[in-house]
XYZ file of C-alpha atoms in Angstrom:
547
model
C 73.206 43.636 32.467
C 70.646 42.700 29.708
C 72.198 40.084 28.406
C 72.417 38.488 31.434
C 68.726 39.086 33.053
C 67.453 37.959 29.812
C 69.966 34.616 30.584
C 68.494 33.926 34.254
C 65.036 34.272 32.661
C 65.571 31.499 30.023
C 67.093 29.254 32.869
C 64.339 30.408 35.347
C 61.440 29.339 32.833
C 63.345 25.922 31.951
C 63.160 24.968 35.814
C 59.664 26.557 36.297
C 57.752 24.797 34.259
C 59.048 21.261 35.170
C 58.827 21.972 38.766
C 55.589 23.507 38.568
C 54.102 20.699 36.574
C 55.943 18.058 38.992
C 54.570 19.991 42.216
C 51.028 19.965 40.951
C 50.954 16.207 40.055
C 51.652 15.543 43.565
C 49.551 17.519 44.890
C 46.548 15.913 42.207
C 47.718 12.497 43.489
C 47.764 13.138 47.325
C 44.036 15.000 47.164
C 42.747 12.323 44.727
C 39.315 10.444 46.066
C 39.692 6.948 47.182
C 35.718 6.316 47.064
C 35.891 6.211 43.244
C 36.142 2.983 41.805
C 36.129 1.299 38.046
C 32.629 -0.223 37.136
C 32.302 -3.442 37.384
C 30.733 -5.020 34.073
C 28.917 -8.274 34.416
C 26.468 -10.800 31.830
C 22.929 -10.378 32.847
C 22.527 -14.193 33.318
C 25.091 -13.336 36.515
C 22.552 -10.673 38.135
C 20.436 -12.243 41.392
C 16.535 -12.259 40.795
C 15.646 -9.071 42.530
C 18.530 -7.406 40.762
C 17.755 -8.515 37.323
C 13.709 -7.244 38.338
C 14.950 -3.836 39.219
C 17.074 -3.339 35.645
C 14.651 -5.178 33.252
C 12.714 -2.631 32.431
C 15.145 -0.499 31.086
C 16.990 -2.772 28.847
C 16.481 -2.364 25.316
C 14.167 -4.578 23.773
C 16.741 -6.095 21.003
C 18.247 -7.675 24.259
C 15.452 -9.181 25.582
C 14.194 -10.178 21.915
C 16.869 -12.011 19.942
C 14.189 -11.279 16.760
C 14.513 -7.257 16.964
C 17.325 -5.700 15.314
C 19.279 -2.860 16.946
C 19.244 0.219 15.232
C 21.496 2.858 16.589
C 22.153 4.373 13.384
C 18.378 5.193 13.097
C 18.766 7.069 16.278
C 21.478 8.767 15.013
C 19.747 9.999 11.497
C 16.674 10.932 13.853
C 18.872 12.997 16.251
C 20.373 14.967 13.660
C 16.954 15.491 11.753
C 14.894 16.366 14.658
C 14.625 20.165 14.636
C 13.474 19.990 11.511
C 11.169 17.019 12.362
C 9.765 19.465 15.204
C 9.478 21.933 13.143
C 8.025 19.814 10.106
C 5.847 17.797 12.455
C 4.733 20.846 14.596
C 3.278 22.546 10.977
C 1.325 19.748 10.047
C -0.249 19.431 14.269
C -1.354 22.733 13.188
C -2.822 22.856 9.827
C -4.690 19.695 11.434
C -6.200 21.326 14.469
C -6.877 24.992 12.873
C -10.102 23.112 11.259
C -10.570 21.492 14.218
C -10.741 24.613 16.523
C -13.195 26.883 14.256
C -15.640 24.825 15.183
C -15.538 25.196 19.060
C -15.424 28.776 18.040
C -18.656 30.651 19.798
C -19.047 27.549 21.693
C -19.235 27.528 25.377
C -18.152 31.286 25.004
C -14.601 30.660 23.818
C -13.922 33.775 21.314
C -10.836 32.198 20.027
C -7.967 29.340 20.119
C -4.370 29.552 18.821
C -1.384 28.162 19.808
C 0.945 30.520 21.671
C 3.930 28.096 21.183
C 4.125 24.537 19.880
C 7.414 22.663 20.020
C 8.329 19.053 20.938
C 11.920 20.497 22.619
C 15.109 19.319 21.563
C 15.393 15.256 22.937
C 14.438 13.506 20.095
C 12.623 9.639 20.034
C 14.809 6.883 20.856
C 14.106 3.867 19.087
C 15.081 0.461 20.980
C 14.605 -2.150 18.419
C 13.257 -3.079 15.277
C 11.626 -6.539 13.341
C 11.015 -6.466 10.047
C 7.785 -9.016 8.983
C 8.559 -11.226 5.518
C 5.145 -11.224 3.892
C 4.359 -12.177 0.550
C 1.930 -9.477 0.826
C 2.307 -6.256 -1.553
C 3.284 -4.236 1.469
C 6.263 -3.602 4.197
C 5.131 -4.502 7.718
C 7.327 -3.708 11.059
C 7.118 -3.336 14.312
C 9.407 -1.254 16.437
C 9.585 -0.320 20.034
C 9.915 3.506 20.952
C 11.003 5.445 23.957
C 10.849 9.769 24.463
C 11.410 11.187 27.375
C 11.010 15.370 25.898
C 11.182 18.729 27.303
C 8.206 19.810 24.832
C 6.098 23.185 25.521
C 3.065 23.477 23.694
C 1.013 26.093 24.901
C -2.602 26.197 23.896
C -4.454 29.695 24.638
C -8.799 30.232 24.947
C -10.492 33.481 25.032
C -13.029 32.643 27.095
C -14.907 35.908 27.169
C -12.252 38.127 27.444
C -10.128 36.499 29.660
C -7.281 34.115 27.971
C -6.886 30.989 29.533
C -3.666 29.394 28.860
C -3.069 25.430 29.056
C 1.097 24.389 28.674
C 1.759 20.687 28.229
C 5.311 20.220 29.601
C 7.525 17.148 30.124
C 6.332 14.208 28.601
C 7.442 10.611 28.385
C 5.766 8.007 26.429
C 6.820 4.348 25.849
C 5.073 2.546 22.917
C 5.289 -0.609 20.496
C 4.094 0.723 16.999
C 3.733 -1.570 13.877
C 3.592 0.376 10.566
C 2.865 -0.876 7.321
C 4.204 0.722 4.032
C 1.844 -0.048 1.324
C 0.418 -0.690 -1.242
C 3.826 -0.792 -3.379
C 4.086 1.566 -6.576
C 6.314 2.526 -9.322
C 6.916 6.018 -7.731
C 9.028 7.352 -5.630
C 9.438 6.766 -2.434
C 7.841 3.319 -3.696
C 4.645 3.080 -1.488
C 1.537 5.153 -1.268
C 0.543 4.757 2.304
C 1.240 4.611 5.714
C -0.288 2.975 8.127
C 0.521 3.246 11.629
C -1.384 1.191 14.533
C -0.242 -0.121 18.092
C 0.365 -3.255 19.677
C -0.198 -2.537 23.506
C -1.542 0.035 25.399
C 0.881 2.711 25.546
C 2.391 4.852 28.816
C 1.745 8.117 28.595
C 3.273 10.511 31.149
C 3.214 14.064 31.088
C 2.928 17.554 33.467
C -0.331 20.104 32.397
C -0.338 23.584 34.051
C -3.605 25.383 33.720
C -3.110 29.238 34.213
C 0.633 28.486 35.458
C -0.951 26.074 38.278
C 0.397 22.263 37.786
C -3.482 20.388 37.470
C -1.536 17.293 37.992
C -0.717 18.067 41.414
C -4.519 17.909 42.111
C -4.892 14.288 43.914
C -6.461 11.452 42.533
C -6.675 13.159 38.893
C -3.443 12.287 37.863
C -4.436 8.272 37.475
C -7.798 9.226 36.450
C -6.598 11.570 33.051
C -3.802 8.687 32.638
C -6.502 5.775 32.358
C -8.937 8.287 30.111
C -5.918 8.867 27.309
C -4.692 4.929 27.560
C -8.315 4.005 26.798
C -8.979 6.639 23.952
C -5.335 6.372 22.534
C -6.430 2.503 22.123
C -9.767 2.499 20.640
C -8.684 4.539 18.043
C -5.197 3.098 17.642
C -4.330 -0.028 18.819
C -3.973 -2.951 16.437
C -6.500 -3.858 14.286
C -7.398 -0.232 14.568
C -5.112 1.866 12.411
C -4.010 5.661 11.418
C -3.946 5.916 7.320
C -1.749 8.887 6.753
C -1.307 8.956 3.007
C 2.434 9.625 1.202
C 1.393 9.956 -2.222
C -2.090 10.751 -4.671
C -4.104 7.801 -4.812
C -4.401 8.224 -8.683
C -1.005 7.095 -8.391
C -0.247 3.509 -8.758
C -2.325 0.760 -9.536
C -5.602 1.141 -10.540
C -8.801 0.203 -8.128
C -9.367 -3.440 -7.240
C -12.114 -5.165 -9.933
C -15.482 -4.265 -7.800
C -17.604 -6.518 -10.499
C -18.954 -7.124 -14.231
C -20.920 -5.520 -16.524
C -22.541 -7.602 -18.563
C -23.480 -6.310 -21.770
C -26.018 -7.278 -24.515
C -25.319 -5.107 -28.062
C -29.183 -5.579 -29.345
C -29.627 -3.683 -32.395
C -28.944 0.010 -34.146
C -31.198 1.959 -36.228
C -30.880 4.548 -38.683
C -27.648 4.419 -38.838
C -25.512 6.813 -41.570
C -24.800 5.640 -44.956
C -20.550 5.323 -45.975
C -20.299 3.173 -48.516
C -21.135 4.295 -52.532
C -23.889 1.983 -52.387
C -26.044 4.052 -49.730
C -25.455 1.478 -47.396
C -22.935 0.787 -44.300
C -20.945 -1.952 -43.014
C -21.474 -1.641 -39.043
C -19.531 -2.877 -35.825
C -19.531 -1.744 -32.643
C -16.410 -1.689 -30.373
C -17.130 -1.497 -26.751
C -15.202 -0.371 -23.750
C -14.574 1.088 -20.003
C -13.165 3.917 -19.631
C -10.403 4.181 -17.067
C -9.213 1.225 -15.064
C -6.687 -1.114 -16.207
C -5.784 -1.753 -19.910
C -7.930 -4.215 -21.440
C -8.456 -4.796 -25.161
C -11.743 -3.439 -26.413
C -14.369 -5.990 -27.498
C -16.097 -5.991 -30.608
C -19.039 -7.087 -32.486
C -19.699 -8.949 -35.533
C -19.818 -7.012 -38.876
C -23.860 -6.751 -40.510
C -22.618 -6.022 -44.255
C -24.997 -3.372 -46.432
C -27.339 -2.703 -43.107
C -28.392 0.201 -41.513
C -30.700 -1.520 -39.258
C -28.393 -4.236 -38.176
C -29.043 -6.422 -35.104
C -26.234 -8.198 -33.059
C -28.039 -9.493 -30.166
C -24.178 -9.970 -28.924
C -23.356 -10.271 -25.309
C -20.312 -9.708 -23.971
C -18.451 -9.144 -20.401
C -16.378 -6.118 -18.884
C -14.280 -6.116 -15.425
C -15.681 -2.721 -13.315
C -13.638 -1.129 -10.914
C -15.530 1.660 -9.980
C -19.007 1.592 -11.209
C -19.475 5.387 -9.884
C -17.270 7.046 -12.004
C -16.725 4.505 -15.090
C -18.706 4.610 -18.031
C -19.066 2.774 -21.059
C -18.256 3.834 -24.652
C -20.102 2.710 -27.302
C -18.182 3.213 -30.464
C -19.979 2.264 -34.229
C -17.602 1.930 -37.367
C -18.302 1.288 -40.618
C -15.934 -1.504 -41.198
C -13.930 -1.496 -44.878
C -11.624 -3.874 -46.446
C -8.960 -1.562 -47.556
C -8.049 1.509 -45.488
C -9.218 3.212 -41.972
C -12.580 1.692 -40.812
C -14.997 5.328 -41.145
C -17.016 6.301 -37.727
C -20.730 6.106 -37.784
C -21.283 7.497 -34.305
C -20.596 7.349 -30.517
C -22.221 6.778 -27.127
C -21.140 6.855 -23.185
C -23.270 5.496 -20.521
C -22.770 6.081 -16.801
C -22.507 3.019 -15.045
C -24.369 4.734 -11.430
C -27.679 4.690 -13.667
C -27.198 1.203 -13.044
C -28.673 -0.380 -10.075
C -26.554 -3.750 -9.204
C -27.753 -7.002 -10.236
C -31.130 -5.242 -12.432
C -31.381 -5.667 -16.125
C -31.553 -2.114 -17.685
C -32.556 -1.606 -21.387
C -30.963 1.197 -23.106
C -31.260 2.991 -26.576
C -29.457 6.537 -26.701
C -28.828 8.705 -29.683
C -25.229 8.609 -31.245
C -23.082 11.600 -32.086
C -19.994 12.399 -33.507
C -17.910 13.171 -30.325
C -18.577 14.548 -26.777
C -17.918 17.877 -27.227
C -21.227 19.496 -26.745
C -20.259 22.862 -28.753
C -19.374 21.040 -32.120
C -22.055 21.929 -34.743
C -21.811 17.894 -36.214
C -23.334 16.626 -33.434
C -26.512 18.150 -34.599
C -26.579 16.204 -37.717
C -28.974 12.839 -36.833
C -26.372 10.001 -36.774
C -28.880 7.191 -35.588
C -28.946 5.182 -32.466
C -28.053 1.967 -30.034
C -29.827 0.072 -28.001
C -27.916 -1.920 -25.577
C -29.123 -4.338 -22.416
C -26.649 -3.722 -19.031
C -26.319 -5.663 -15.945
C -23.866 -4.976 -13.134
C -23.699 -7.860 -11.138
C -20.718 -6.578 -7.988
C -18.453 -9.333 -6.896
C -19.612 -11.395 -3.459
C -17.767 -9.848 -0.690
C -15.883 -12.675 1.640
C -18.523 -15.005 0.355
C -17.303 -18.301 1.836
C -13.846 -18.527 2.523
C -12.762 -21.374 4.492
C -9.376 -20.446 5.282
C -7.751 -24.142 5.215
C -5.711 -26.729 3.024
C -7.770 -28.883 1.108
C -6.972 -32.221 -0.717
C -6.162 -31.538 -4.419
C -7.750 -35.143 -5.359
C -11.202 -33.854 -3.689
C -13.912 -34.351 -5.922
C -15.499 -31.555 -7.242
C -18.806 -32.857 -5.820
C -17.685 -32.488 -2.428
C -16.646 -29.457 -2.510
C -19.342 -28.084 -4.057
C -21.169 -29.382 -1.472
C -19.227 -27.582 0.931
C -19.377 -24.290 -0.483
C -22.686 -24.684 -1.821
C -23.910 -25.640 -5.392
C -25.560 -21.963 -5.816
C -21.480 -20.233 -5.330
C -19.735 -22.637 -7.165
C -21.985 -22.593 -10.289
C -21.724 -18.565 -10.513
C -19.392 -16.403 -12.944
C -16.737 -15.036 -12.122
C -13.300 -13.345 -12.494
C -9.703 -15.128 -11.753
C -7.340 -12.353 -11.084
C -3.699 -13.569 -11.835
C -0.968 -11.523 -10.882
C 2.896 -12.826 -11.363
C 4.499 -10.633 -8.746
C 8.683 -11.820 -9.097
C 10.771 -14.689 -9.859
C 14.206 -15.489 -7.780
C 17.288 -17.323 -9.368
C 16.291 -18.511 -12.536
C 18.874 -19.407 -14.658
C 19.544 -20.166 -18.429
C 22.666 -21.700 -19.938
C 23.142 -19.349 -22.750
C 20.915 -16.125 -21.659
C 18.630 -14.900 -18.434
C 15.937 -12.707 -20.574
C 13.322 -14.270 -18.429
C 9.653 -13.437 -19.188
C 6.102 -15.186 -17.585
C 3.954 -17.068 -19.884
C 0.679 -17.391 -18.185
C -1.797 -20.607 -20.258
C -4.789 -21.271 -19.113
C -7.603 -22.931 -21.182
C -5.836 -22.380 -23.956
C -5.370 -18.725 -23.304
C -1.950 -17.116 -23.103
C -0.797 -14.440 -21.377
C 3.124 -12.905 -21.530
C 4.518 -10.548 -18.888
C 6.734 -7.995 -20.516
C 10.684 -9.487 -20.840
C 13.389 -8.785 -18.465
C 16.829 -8.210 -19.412
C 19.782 -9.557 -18.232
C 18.083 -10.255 -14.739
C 17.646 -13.582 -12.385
C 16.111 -11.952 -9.931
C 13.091 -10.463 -12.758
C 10.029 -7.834 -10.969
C 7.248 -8.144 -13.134
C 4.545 -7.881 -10.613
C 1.671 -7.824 -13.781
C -1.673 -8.712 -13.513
C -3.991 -11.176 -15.789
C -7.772 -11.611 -15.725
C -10.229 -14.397 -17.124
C -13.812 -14.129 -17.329
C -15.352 -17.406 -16.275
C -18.696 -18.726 -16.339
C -18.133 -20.548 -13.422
C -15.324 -21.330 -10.726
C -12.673 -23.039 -11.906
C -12.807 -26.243 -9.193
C -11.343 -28.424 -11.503
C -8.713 -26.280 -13.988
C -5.177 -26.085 -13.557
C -3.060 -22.915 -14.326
C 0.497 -23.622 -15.963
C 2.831 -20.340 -15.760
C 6.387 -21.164 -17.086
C 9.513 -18.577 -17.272
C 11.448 -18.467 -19.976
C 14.308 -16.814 -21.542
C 14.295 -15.051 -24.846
C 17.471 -13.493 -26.842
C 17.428 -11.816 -30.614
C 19.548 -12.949 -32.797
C 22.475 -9.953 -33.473
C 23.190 -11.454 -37.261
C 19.908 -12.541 -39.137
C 16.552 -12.924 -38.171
C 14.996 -14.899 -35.252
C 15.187 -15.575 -31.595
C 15.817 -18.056 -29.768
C 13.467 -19.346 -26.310
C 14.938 -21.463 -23.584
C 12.849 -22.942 -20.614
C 13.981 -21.746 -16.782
C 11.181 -23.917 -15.063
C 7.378 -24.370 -14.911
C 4.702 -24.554 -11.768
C 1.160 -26.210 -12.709
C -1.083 -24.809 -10.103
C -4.588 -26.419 -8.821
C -6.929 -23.501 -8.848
C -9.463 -25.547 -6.382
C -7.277 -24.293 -3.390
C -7.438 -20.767 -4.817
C -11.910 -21.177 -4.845
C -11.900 -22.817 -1.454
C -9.545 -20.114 0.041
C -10.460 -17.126 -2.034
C -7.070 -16.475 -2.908
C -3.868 -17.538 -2.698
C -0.281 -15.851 -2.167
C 2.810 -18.080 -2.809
C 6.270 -18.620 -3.528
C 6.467 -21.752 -5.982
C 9.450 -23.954 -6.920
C 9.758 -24.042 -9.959
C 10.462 -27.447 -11.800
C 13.353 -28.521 -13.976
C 15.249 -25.439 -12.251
C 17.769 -25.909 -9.621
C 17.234 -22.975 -7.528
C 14.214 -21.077 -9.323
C 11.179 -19.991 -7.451
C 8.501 -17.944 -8.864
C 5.940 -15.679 -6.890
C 2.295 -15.591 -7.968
C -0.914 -14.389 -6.329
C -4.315 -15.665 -7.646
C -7.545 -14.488 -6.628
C -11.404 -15.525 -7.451
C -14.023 -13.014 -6.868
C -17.615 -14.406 -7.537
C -20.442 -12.371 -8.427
């Protein structure tokens, strides 16, 4: 009996399940609803006028705008980073404000403020398009248009006396175009040191705010008046020009501060200075310098033979970047034929003693080093006197933003920036940023060769490269601007021999630039062809600052 109840089972379970599964899809089929049908997908140049009003606002703006990108995989990187963007964000909100909210401490009797709970929920952003802004600037610029809709609770609690009043923010939606700018560009990881964040319109702001559990929105007539209040503050601290610096990395890192003048500098004499040589006598120099900044060569004196009294009456000329915290070294030598030149003395001098564009005369006291504890600097080594002048650099002295006619005389336009600019020193700030597609037919080694009144500059040579990065900087001291100089900068290729001795050069292309554009203008900021290359351009920013 068993065997066979175990046999109707099988045979009962083999017709079960079919039937069952057959009854049930008729049963799914007869109860089905008939109201539901397939959306109907249509082009949005096929929507009716009112139609198209009522959905515009909600499509995305890379739809609307051809020129922004869509960027879905942005979203995606965002969603999956957000808690710890909440998180991340939500610590620095707080190390901000707990400066912030000591001071209102013992003010208008609050005891105490904290938050209770600060999180921006778990929607993330949603970012609806992107444009990227080709500049030849050394920066990244984009705008991008942003969307949240969050379930945030931040919950901000004041002791007032002793009773704790607690304010929630809850529900928030904001829509916003943002433009931030990554700059300026340096060596270092992640490659820029700022970022700067401003608007472009005013942005919508909508949120709920319970006071002591009560919804203070609900109140009439204050919900419009708090929205207008935070459009109008959010925008006069935020919206475009106005701008939010949050800094990414330490400003010592990078490139070093933008030239703020010269120092002009007049070695006059020294006295009683020590005797090196066999003779009782010394064979002075003095080699000057700034201390920090970029790297410039140090400049140097003539050489008095057998005097210990010498005077130079030398001047000489020195770029400043920060004339608070630069100073200058004075270094005396006793200069010999054969062998390491012997040091008389030293000397630094503070640049903020210096009052800008006054003549100061200066004679200090040389020592052996700056270390006040070592016992030589006791031992009378002589002094310097020395005449200073900072003269600062014009700020946006008379830029007229505009082409100008290369074959203009140089009358004319001194006439229309005025005799009294044109005529003044200055420095010409060269800086060969990059070079695209250059070419050679036996080698791309390309390096920059910068000649200008006879003066040449190199950039440092790039290997194996058409595309070379120098982005290297080259400054001339002029007496006056350069209205009627031209600047040639060629790229060319360079390759060691591997059996012998020698090199060998070959030419990728040349661009002779008229530095009148670059006085009228102030500066310019170019990408040049470059001739006798096929493709080559080369990218070069030039600047004038007048003292």
């Amino acid at each position: 009996m068993s065997f066979i109840g175990s046999l109707f089972g099988i045979i009962g379970f083999a017709i079960g399940i079919p039937f069952g599964v057959s009854l049930g899809f008729f049963i799914f089929k007869q109860t089905e609803s008939t109201d539901v049908k397939s959306p109907f997908i249509r082009p949005v140049k096929e929507f009716d006028k009112d139609s198209l009003i009522d959905i515009l606002p909600e499509l995305p703006l890379w739809v609307k705008h051809p020129d922004y990108e869509r960027v879905d995989w942005l979203n995606d990187v965002i969603r999956d980073m957000w808690p710890y963007l909440d998180k991340a964000i939500c610590g620095m909100i707080k190390s901000m404000c707990e400066p912030i909210f000591s001071e209102y401490i013992g003010m208008y009797f609050i005891r105490s403020m904290y938050f209770e709970r600060l999180t921006f929920g778990s929607l993330p952003p949603i970012v609806q398009g992107i444009k990227v802004h080709e500049l030849n600037e050394d920066s990244l610029v984009f705008d991008l248009a942003a969307k949240w809709a969050g379930n945030p609770n931040i919950v901000l609690v004041l002791n007032v006396f002793c009773l704790p009043i607690k304010v929630q923010l809850v529900d928030m939606q904001i829509t916003a175009a943002v433009r931030l700018t990554l700059k300026p560009f340096v060596p270092t990881f992640p490659c820029f040191s700022n970022v700067v964040v401003s608007l472009l319109d005013k942005p919508d702001v909508d949120f709920g705010l319970k006071v002591m559990g009560g919804d203070l929105m609900a109140i009439p007539g204050l919900y419009n008046f708090v929205q207008n209040i935070i459009k109008k503050y959010v925008a006069s601290l935020y919206l475009w020009p106005q701008c939010l610096e949050i800094p990414i990395l330490d400003a010592s890192i990078g490139a070093a501060n933008k030239p703020e003048g010269i120092l002009r500098v007049k070695v006059v004499r020294a006295n009683e200075l020590l005797k090196k040589d066999l003779l009782g006598s010394s064979d002075p120099y003095v080699k000057l310098k700034l201390s920090g900044g970029r790297i410039i060569p140090s400049k140097k004196t003539s050489v008095k033979h057998k005097n210990l009294n010498p005077v130079w009456n030398e001047e000489f000329k020195l770029t400043v970047n920060d004339h608070m915290s630069q100073v200058l070294e004075l270094h005396v030598f006793d200069w010999e034929k054969v062998g390491l030149h012997d040091k008389l003395g030293m000397q630094v001098i503070p640049l903020m003693v210096l009052k800008p564009n006054e003549k100061k005369e200066l004679t200090v006291g040389l020592v052996k080093n700056l270390d006040s504890s070592d016992t030589r600097n006791r031992k009378p080594r002589g002094s310097i006197t020395v005449e200073l002048i900072y003269v600062p650099f014009v700020e946006d002295t008379v830029s007229l933003n505009g082409p100008i006619d290369f074959y203009m005389r140089k009358e004319t336009v001194s006439k229309k920036l005025g005799s009294s600019f044109v005529n003044r020193p200055g420095l010409l700030l060269v800086t060969v940023i990059s070079a695209k597609s250059v070419e050679g037919k036996h080698h791309t080694n390309p390096f920059a060769l910068v000649v200008f009144k006879g003066d040449k500059r190199k950039t440092k040579i790039l290997k194996k490269t058409r595309d070379p990065n120098w982005n290297e900087e080259f400054q001339f001291m002029l007496d006056e601007a350069p209205l009627e100089d031209v600047i040639h900068i060629e790229v060319i290729s360079k390759r060691k021999h591997t059996i012998g001795f020698g090199s060998s050069k070959e030419a990728l292309g040349h661009v002779d630039i008229n530095l009148v554009d670059v006085v009228y203008n102030n500066r310019i900021n170019e990408k040049y062809h470059l001739i006798n290359s096929r493709n080559g351009m080369i990218h070069i920013d030039i600047k004038w600052n007048a003292t």
